[in-house]
């Protein structure tokens, strides 16, 4: 690989990192307390938070919109992230996600539960409370 190939790779990484930062800021303005998660910040998101829930969704998915009210209620108690499955196919594949919405529950960086489908708000709240007792 030549020096210019390395420089091009570095520039591309910087562009992707800046895009992730901008998307995260946009996500905070739309829904404070929610982190936009992608392949660049995924590991940091799950490891830096004791309890975290990752909502794997897509813009075209109507049922995915039902998760928002639950996120708002638990904001501040649990770290919530939204990961667009279309834009982050490696994350979706690594967890064998074949349907959305899928919520992935992490404790100290380890996957401990998952919920797939459009559950009513009360059922999602119950899943969160049983997965993370005491919150």
PDB file of C-alpha atoms in Angstrom:
ATOM      1  CA  UNK A   1       0.000   0.000   0.000  1.00  0.00           C
ATOM      2  CA  UNK A   2       1.414   3.395  -0.941  1.00  0.00           C
ATOM      3  CA  UNK A   3       1.642   6.476   1.227  1.00  0.00           C
ATOM      4  CA  UNK A   4      -1.268   8.092  -0.594  1.00  0.00           C
ATOM      5  CA  UNK A   5      -3.463   5.035   0.083  1.00  0.00           C
ATOM      6  CA  UNK A   6      -2.722   5.375   3.798  1.00  0.00           C
ATOM      7  CA  UNK A   7      -3.519   9.096   3.668  1.00  0.00           C
ATOM      8  CA  UNK A   8      -6.790   8.363   1.851  1.00  0.00           C
ATOM      9  CA  UNK A   9      -7.718   5.780   4.492  1.00  0.00           C
ATOM     10  CA  UNK A  10      -6.903   8.251   7.268  1.00  0.00           C
ATOM     11  CA  UNK A  11      -8.996  10.960   5.633  1.00  0.00           C
ATOM     12  CA  UNK A  12     -11.910   8.534   5.224  1.00  0.00           C
ATOM     13  CA  UNK A  13     -11.689   7.531   8.902  1.00  0.00           C
ATOM     14  CA  UNK A  14     -11.691  11.180   9.945  1.00  0.00           C
ATOM     15  CA  UNK A  15     -14.727  11.861   7.751  1.00  0.00           C
ATOM     16  CA  UNK A  16     -16.581   8.907   9.269  1.00  0.00           C
ATOM     17  CA  UNK A  17     -15.658   9.983  12.787  1.00  0.00           C
ATOM     18  CA  UNK A  18     -16.857  13.540  12.147  1.00  0.00           C
ATOM     19  CA  UNK A  19     -20.082  12.247  10.596  1.00  0.00           C
ATOM     20  CA  UNK A  20     -20.703  10.139  13.718  1.00  0.00           C
ATOM     21  CA  UNK A  21     -20.110  13.174  15.930  1.00  0.00           C
ATOM     22  CA  UNK A  22     -22.537  15.289  13.888  1.00  0.00           C
ATOM     23  CA  UNK A  23     -25.182  12.540  13.860  1.00  0.00           C
ATOM     24  CA  UNK A  24     -24.817  12.145  17.623  1.00  0.00           C
ATOM     25  CA  UNK A  25     -25.371  15.888  18.101  1.00  0.00           C
ATOM     26  CA  UNK A  26     -28.418  15.783  15.825  1.00  0.00           C
ATOM     27  CA  UNK A  27     -29.783  12.833  17.803  1.00  0.00           C
ATOM     28  CA  UNK A  28     -29.343  14.706  21.088  1.00  0.00           C
ATOM     29  CA  UNK A  29     -31.287  17.671  19.735  1.00  0.00           C
ATOM     30  CA  UNK A  30     -34.120  15.456  18.523  1.00  0.00           C
ATOM     31  CA  UNK A  31     -34.257  13.235  21.562  1.00  0.00           C
ATOM     32  CA  UNK A  32     -32.024  14.286  24.464  1.00  0.00           C
ATOM     33  CA  UNK A  33     -30.507  11.353  26.306  1.00  0.00           C
ATOM     34  CA  UNK A  34     -30.305   9.189  23.188  1.00  0.00           C
ATOM     35  CA  UNK A  35     -26.998   8.457  21.476  1.00  0.00           C
ATOM     36  CA  UNK A  36     -26.773   7.787  17.766  1.00  0.00           C
ATOM     37  CA  UNK A  37     -24.739   4.575  17.651  1.00  0.00           C
ATOM     38  CA  UNK A  38     -22.795   3.389  14.656  1.00  0.00           C
ATOM     39  CA  UNK A  39     -19.863   1.115  13.934  1.00  0.00           C
ATOM     40  CA  UNK A  40     -17.405   3.777  15.104  1.00  0.00           C
ATOM     41  CA  UNK A  41     -18.832   4.331  18.586  1.00  0.00           C
ATOM     42  CA  UNK A  42     -20.656   1.057  19.303  1.00  0.00           C
ATOM     43  CA  UNK A  43     -18.003  -0.508  21.568  1.00  0.00           C
ATOM     44  CA  UNK A  44     -17.593   2.710  23.547  1.00  0.00           C
ATOM     45  CA  UNK A  45     -21.363   3.062  23.965  1.00  0.00           C
ATOM     46  CA  UNK A  46     -21.879  -0.395  25.475  1.00  0.00           C
ATOM     47  CA  UNK A  47     -18.702  -0.404  27.572  1.00  0.00           C
ATOM     48  CA  UNK A  48     -18.896   3.111  29.023  1.00  0.00           C
ATOM     49  CA  UNK A  49     -22.415   2.659  30.396  1.00  0.00           C
ATOM     50  CA  UNK A  50     -23.335   0.271  33.195  1.00  0.00           C
ATOM     51  CA  UNK A  51     -26.774  -0.332  31.688  1.00  0.00           C
ATOM     52  CA  UNK A  52     -27.545   0.354  28.058  1.00  0.00           C
ATOM     53  CA  UNK A  53     -30.234  -0.433  25.530  1.00  0.00           C
ATOM     54  CA  UNK A  54     -29.546  -0.297  21.820  1.00  0.00           C
ATOM     55  CA  UNK A  55     -32.536   0.188  19.555  1.00  0.00           C
ATOM     56  CA  UNK A  56     -31.731  -1.320  16.152  1.00  0.00           C
ATOM     57  CA  UNK A  57     -34.167   0.269  13.734  1.00  0.00           C
ATOM     58  CA  UNK A  58     -34.633   1.749  10.256  1.00  0.00           C
ATOM     59  CA  UNK A  59     -36.170   4.983   9.025  1.00  0.00           C
ATOM     60  CA  UNK A  60     -38.740   3.169   6.882  1.00  0.00           C
ATOM     61  CA  UNK A  61     -39.943   0.973   9.786  1.00  0.00           C
ATOM     62  CA  UNK A  62     -43.272   2.168  11.206  1.00  0.00           C
ATOM     63  CA  UNK A  63     -43.241  -0.137  14.260  1.00  0.00           C
ATOM     64  CA  UNK A  64     -39.763   1.175  15.157  1.00  0.00           C
ATOM     65  CA  UNK A  65     -41.345   4.521  16.067  1.00  0.00           C
ATOM     66  CA  UNK A  66     -43.217   2.923  18.988  1.00  0.00           C
ATOM     67  CA  UNK A  67     -40.026   2.663  21.029  1.00  0.00           C
ATOM     68  CA  UNK A  68     -39.585   6.447  21.473  1.00  0.00           C
ATOM     69  CA  UNK A  69     -42.001   6.927  24.414  1.00  0.00           C
ATOM     70  CA  UNK A  70     -40.250   4.205  26.423  1.00  0.00           C
ATOM     71  CA  UNK A  71     -36.858   5.762  25.784  1.00  0.00           C
ATOM     72  CA  UNK A  72     -38.089   9.116  27.043  1.00  0.00           C
ATOM     73  CA  UNK A  73     -39.386   7.618  30.300  1.00  0.00           C
ATOM     74  CA  UNK A  74     -36.131   5.851  31.206  1.00  0.00           C
ATOM     75  CA  UNK A  75     -33.802   8.564  29.943  1.00  0.00           C
ATOM     76  CA  UNK A  76     -31.164   9.292  32.570  1.00  0.00           C
ATOM     77  CA  UNK A  77     -31.468   5.888  34.249  1.00  0.00           C
ATOM     78  CA  UNK A  78     -30.263   3.823  31.305  1.00  0.00           C
ATOM     79  CA  UNK A  79     -28.105   4.815  28.354  1.00  0.00           C
ATOM     80  CA  UNK A  80     -30.203   4.553  25.200  1.00  0.00           C
ATOM     81  CA  UNK A  81     -28.755   4.312  21.738  1.00  0.00           C
ATOM     82  CA  UNK A  82     -30.315   4.165  18.300  1.00  0.00           C
ATOM     83  CA  UNK A  83     -28.537   2.215  15.587  1.00  0.00           C
ATOM     84  CA  UNK A  84     -29.820   2.421  12.028  1.00  0.00           C
ATOM     85  CA  UNK A  85     -29.644  -1.156  10.729  1.00  0.00           C
ATOM     86  CA  UNK A  86     -29.433  -0.046   7.098  1.00  0.00           C
ATOM     87  CA  UNK A  87     -26.373   2.113   7.771  1.00  0.00           C
ATOM     88  CA  UNK A  88     -24.684  -0.287  10.228  1.00  0.00           C
ATOM     89  CA  UNK A  89     -25.132  -3.716   8.732  1.00  0.00           C
ATOM     90  CA  UNK A  90     -22.088  -5.145  10.517  1.00  0.00           C
ATOM     91  CA  UNK A  91     -23.639  -4.452  13.926  1.00  0.00           C
ATOM     92  CA  UNK A  92     -26.956  -5.965  12.856  1.00  0.00           C
ATOM     93  CA  UNK A  93     -25.188  -9.029  11.436  1.00  0.00           C
ATOM     94  CA  UNK A  94     -23.022  -9.519  14.515  1.00  0.00           C
ATOM     95  CA  UNK A  95     -26.174  -9.920  16.621  1.00  0.00           C
ATOM     96  CA  UNK A  96     -28.025 -11.958  13.967  1.00  0.00           C
ATOM     97  CA  UNK A  97     -30.765  -9.339  13.734  1.00  0.00           C
ATOM     98  CA  UNK A  98     -33.257 -10.432  11.126  1.00  0.00           C
ATOM     99  CA  UNK A  99     -36.223  -8.278  12.181  1.00  0.00           C
ATOM    100  CA  UNK A 100     -36.646  -4.762  13.478  1.00  0.00           C
ATOM    101  CA  UNK A 101     -37.188  -3.131  15.800  1.00  0.00           C
ATOM    102  CA  UNK A 102     -34.809  -5.105  17.986  1.00  0.00           C
ATOM    103  CA  UNK A 103     -33.760  -3.842  21.400  1.00  0.00           C
ATOM    104  CA  UNK A 104     -30.439  -5.159  22.704  1.00  0.00           C
ATOM    105  CA  UNK A 105     -29.925  -4.904  26.471  1.00  0.00           C
ATOM    106  CA  UNK A 106     -26.348  -4.622  27.750  1.00  0.00           C
ATOM    107  CA  UNK A 107     -24.961  -4.671  31.263  1.00  0.00           C
ATOM    108  CA  UNK A 108     -21.344  -3.603  31.607  1.00  0.00           C
ATOM    109  CA  UNK A 109     -20.741  -4.293  27.923  1.00  0.00           C
ATOM    110  CA  UNK A 110     -22.321  -7.752  27.804  1.00  0.00           C
ATOM    111  CA  UNK A 111     -25.538  -8.617  25.984  1.00  0.00           C
ATOM    112  CA  UNK A 112     -28.014  -9.883  28.588  1.00  0.00           C
ATOM    113  CA  UNK A 113     -31.393  -9.681  26.854  1.00  0.00           C
ATOM    114  CA  UNK A 114     -33.072  -8.808  23.573  1.00  0.00           C
ATOM    115  CA  UNK A 115     -36.577  -7.970  22.450  1.00  0.00           C
ATOM    116  CA  UNK A 116     -37.624  -8.168  18.824  1.00  0.00           C
ATOM    117  CA  UNK A 117     -40.831  -6.698  17.504  1.00  0.00           C
ATOM    118  CA  UNK A 118     -43.291  -3.905  18.128  1.00  0.00           C
ATOM    119  CA  UNK A 119     -44.257  -4.440  21.749  1.00  0.00           C
ATOM    120  CA  UNK A 120     -46.676  -2.105  23.523  1.00  0.00           C
ATOM    121  CA  UNK A 121     -45.121   0.485  25.824  1.00  0.00           C
ATOM    122  CA  UNK A 122     -46.139  -1.408  28.976  1.00  0.00           C
ATOM    123  CA  UNK A 123     -44.532  -4.652  27.768  1.00  0.00           C
ATOM    124  CA  UNK A 124     -41.283  -2.864  26.910  1.00  0.00           C
ATOM    125  CA  UNK A 125     -41.262  -1.143  30.297  1.00  0.00           C
ATOM    126  CA  UNK A 126     -41.699  -4.554  31.955  1.00  0.00           C
ATOM    127  CA  UNK A 127     -38.780  -5.965  29.945  1.00  0.00           C
ATOM    128  CA  UNK A 128     -36.564  -3.040  30.957  1.00  0.00           C
ATOM    129  CA  UNK A 129     -37.490  -3.321  34.645  1.00  0.00           C
ATOM    130  CA  UNK A 130     -36.969  -7.094  34.721  1.00  0.00           C
ATOM    131  CA  UNK A 131     -33.674  -6.865  32.839  1.00  0.00           C
ATOM    132  CA  UNK A 132     -32.338  -4.030  35.004  1.00  0.00           C
ATOM    133  CA  UNK A 133     -33.865  -4.551  38.477  1.00  0.00           C
ATOM    134  CA  UNK A 134     -33.805  -1.561  40.763  1.00  0.00           C
ATOM    135  CA  UNK A 135     -34.075   1.218  38.212  1.00  0.00           C
TER     136      UNK A 135
END
